[in-house]
XYZ file of C-alpha atoms in Angstrom:
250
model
C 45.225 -12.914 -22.686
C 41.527 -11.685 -21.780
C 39.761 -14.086 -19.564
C 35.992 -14.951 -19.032
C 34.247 -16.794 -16.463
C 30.385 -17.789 -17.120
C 29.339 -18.387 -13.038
C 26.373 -19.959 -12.223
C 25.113 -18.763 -8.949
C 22.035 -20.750 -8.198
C 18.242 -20.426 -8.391
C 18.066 -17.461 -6.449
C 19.502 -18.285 -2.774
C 22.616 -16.781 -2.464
C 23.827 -19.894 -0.443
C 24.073 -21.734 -3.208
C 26.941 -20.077 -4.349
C 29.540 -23.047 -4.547
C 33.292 -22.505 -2.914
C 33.920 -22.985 -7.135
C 32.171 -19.830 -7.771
C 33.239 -17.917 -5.009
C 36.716 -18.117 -5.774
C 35.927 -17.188 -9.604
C 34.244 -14.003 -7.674
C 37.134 -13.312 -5.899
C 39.777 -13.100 -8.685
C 37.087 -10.951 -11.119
C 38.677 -7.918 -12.157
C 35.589 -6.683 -14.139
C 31.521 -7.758 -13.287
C 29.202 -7.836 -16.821
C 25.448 -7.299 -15.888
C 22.762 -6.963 -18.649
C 20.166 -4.695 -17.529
C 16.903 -6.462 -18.124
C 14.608 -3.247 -16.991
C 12.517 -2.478 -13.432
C 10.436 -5.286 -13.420
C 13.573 -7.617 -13.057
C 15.350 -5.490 -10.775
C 15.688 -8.250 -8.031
C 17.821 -10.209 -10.504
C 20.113 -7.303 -10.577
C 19.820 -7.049 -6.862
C 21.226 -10.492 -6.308
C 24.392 -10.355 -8.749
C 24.711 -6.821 -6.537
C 24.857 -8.617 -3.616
C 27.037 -11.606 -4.374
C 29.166 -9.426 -5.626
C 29.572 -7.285 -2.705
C 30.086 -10.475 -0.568
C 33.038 -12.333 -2.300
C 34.938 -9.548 -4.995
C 37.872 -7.832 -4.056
C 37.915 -3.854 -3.210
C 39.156 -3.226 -6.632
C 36.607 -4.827 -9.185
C 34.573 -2.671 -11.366
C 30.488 -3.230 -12.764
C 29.806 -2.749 -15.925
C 26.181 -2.646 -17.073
C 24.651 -2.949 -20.442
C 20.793 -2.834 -21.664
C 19.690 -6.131 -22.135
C 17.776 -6.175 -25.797
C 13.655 -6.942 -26.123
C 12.706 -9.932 -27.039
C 9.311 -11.089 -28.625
C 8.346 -14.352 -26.029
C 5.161 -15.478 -28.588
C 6.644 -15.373 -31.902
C 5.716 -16.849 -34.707
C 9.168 -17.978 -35.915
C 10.462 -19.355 -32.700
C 14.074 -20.002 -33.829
C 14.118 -17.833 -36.021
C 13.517 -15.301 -32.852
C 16.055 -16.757 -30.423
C 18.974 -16.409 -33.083
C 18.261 -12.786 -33.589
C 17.644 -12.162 -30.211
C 21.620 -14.092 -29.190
C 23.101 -11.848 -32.292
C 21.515 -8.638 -30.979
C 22.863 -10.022 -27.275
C 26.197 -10.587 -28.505
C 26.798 -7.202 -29.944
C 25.661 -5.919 -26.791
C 28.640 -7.977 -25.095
C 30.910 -7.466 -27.512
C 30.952 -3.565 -27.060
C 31.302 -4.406 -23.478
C 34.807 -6.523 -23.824
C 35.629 -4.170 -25.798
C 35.904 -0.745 -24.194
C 36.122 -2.282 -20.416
C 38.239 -5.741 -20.493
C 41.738 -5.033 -20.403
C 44.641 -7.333 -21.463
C 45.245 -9.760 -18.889
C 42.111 -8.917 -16.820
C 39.537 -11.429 -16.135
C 35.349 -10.438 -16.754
C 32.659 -12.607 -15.435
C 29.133 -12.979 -16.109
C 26.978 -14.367 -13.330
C 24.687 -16.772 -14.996
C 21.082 -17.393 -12.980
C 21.396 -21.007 -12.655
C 23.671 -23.220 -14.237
C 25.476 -21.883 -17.488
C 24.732 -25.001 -19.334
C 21.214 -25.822 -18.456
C 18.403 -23.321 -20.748
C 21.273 -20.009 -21.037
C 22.175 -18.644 -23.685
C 25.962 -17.422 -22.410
C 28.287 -19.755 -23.892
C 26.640 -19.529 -27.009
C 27.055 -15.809 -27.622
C 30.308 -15.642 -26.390
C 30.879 -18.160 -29.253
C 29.521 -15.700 -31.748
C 31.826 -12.969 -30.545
C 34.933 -15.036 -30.431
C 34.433 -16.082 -34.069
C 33.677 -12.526 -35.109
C 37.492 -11.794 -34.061
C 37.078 -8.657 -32.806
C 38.282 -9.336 -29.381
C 39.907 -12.676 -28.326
C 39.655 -13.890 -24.983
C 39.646 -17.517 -23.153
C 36.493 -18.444 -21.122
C 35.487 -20.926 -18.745
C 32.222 -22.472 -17.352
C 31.533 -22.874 -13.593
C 28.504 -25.048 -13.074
C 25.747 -23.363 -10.469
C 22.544 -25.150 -8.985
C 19.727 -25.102 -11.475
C 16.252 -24.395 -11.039
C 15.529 -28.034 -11.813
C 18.213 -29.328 -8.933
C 16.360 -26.390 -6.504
C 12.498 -27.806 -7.123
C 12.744 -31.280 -6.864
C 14.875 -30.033 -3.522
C 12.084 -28.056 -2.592
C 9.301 -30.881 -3.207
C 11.646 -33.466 -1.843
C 11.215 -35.275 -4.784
C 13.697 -37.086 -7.273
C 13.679 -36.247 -10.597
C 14.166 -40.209 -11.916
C 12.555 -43.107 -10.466
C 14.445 -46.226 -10.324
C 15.803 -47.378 -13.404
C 13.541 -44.955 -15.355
C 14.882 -41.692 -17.379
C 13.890 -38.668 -17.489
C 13.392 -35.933 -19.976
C 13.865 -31.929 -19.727
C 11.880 -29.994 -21.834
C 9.852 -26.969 -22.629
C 6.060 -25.931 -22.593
C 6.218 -25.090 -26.121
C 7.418 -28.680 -27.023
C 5.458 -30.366 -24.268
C 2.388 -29.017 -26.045
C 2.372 -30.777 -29.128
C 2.300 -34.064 -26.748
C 3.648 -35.914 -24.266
C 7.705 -37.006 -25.272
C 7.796 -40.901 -25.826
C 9.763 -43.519 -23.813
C 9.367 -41.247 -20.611
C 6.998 -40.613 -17.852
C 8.461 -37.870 -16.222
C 9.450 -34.687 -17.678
C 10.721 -31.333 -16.100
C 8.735 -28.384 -17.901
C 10.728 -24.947 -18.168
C 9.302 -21.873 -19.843
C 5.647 -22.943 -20.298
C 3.906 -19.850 -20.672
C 1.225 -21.606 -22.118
C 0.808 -23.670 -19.167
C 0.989 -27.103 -21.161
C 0.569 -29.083 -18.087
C -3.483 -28.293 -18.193
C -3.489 -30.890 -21.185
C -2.733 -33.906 -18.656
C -5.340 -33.934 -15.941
C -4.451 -37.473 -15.445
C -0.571 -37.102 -14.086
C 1.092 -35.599 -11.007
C 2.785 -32.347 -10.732
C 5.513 -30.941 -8.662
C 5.353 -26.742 -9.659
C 7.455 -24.125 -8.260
C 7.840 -20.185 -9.074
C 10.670 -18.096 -8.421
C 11.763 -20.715 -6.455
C 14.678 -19.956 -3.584
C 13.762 -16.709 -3.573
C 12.448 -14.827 -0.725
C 9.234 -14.978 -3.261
C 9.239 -19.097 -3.961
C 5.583 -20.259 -4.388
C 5.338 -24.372 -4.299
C 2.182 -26.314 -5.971
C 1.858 -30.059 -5.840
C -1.122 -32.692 -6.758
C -2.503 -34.424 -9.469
C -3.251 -31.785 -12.153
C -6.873 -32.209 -12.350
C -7.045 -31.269 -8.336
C -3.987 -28.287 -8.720
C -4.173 -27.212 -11.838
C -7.142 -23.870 -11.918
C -5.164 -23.159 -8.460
C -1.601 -22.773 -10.359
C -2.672 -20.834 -13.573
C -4.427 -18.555 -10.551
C -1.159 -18.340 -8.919
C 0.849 -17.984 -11.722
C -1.403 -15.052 -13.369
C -1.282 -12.959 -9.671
C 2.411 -13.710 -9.304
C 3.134 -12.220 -13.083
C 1.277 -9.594 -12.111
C 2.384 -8.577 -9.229
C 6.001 -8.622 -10.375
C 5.984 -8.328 -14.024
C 8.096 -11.031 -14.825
C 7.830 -14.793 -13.470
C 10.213 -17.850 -13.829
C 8.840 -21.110 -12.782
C 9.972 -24.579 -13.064
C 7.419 -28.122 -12.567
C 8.003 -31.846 -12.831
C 4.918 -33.885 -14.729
C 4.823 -37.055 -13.857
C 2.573 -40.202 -14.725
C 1.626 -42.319 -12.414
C 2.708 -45.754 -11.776
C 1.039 -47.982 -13.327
């Protein structure tokens, strides 16, 4: 039987590879990397690197082209679903012509597999399309959300109080009820501007030798973080940042 392991390697440090994932690494046969184009290169870079570090002599790379997707469209779901089924035949050529019987393939998810990643779910579509048949397995990484409150030295919860996680598409049709603090993750509408009155903990490409850390109450920090975030994008055509919103006590 084909095997699959979906390894979360962390926010961008390459110590936070757990002992977990390192020993998935080590007993890879075959490395899947999606090509996402230049301007994400450094992602690329990283998998390179870990992979260099902990894989035996004998595993292989296989790349693939990672397909476009629309980030503003009008149909949002509508968008994602195409975008996984276009993904997943992408992935499914791979297995196909490069996993052997008996070989084990791993994917090194950014993050944590299970937290905002699409992974599990398209290698759901391709098992139940029955073209190849495999058995896969999930190794947990340290999100981006576990890395910034790190990095602020800041808990996500206070005391007896929950938490939500969300996104800035969702956070901008209002603040989520029965919660005062919510983690915000692909706002590129920057949804936080709407709530001068609470306390944010922001972070871009956070762990990486690029990590840029905001903190204040949004009326004082916000002009200063859309600033940030617009030169950052710029600079290296892609960003991926990460905040905490939270009200104040009362």
């Amino acid at each position: 039987m084909r095997k699959i392991s979906l390894i979360g390697i962390g926010a961008g440090d390459p110590d936070h590879l757990t002992l977990q994932a390192a020993k998935a690494i080590g007993r890879t046969d075959v490395f899947f990397l999606l090509d996402k184009g230049e301007t994400k290169q450094s992602m690329i870079d990283l998998r390179e690197r870990i992979i260099r570090g902990y894989s035996k002599p004998t595993r292989r790379m296989i790349s693939g082209r990672d397909p476009d997707r629309d980030r503003a469209p009008a149909d949002y779901e509508g968008t994602v679903e195409d975008w996984r089924h276009r993904r997943a035949l992408v992935i499914e050529e791979m297995l196909v012509e490069h996993l052997r019987e008996g070989e084990t393939g791993s994917f090194l998810v950014w993050g944590d597999p299970s937290l905002y990643d699409s992974s599990m779910a398209i290698l759901d579509e391709v098992l139940a399309r029955g073209t190849i048949e495999f058995e896969y397995e999930v190794i947990p990484g340290i999100s981006s959300v576990s890395a910034l409150a790190a990095k602020h030295r800041v808990p996500l919860n206070r005391v007896g109080r929950p938490f939500q996680v969300t996104t800035g598409r969702r956070l901008a049709e209002g603040w989520p009820d029965g919660v005062d603090d919510v983690v915000v993750m692909l706002d590129a509408q920057q949804a936080f501007t709407a709530h001068p009155e609470a306390d944010i903990f922001w972070g871009a490409y956070v762990s990486t030798p690029d990590e840029i850390l905001r903190s204040g109450r949004v009326a004082d920090v916000a002009d200063d973080i859309v600033k940030t975030r617009s030169e950052a994008r710029e600079q290296h055509g892609w960003i991926m940042d990460t905040y905490l919103l939270r009200r104040p006590s009362s």
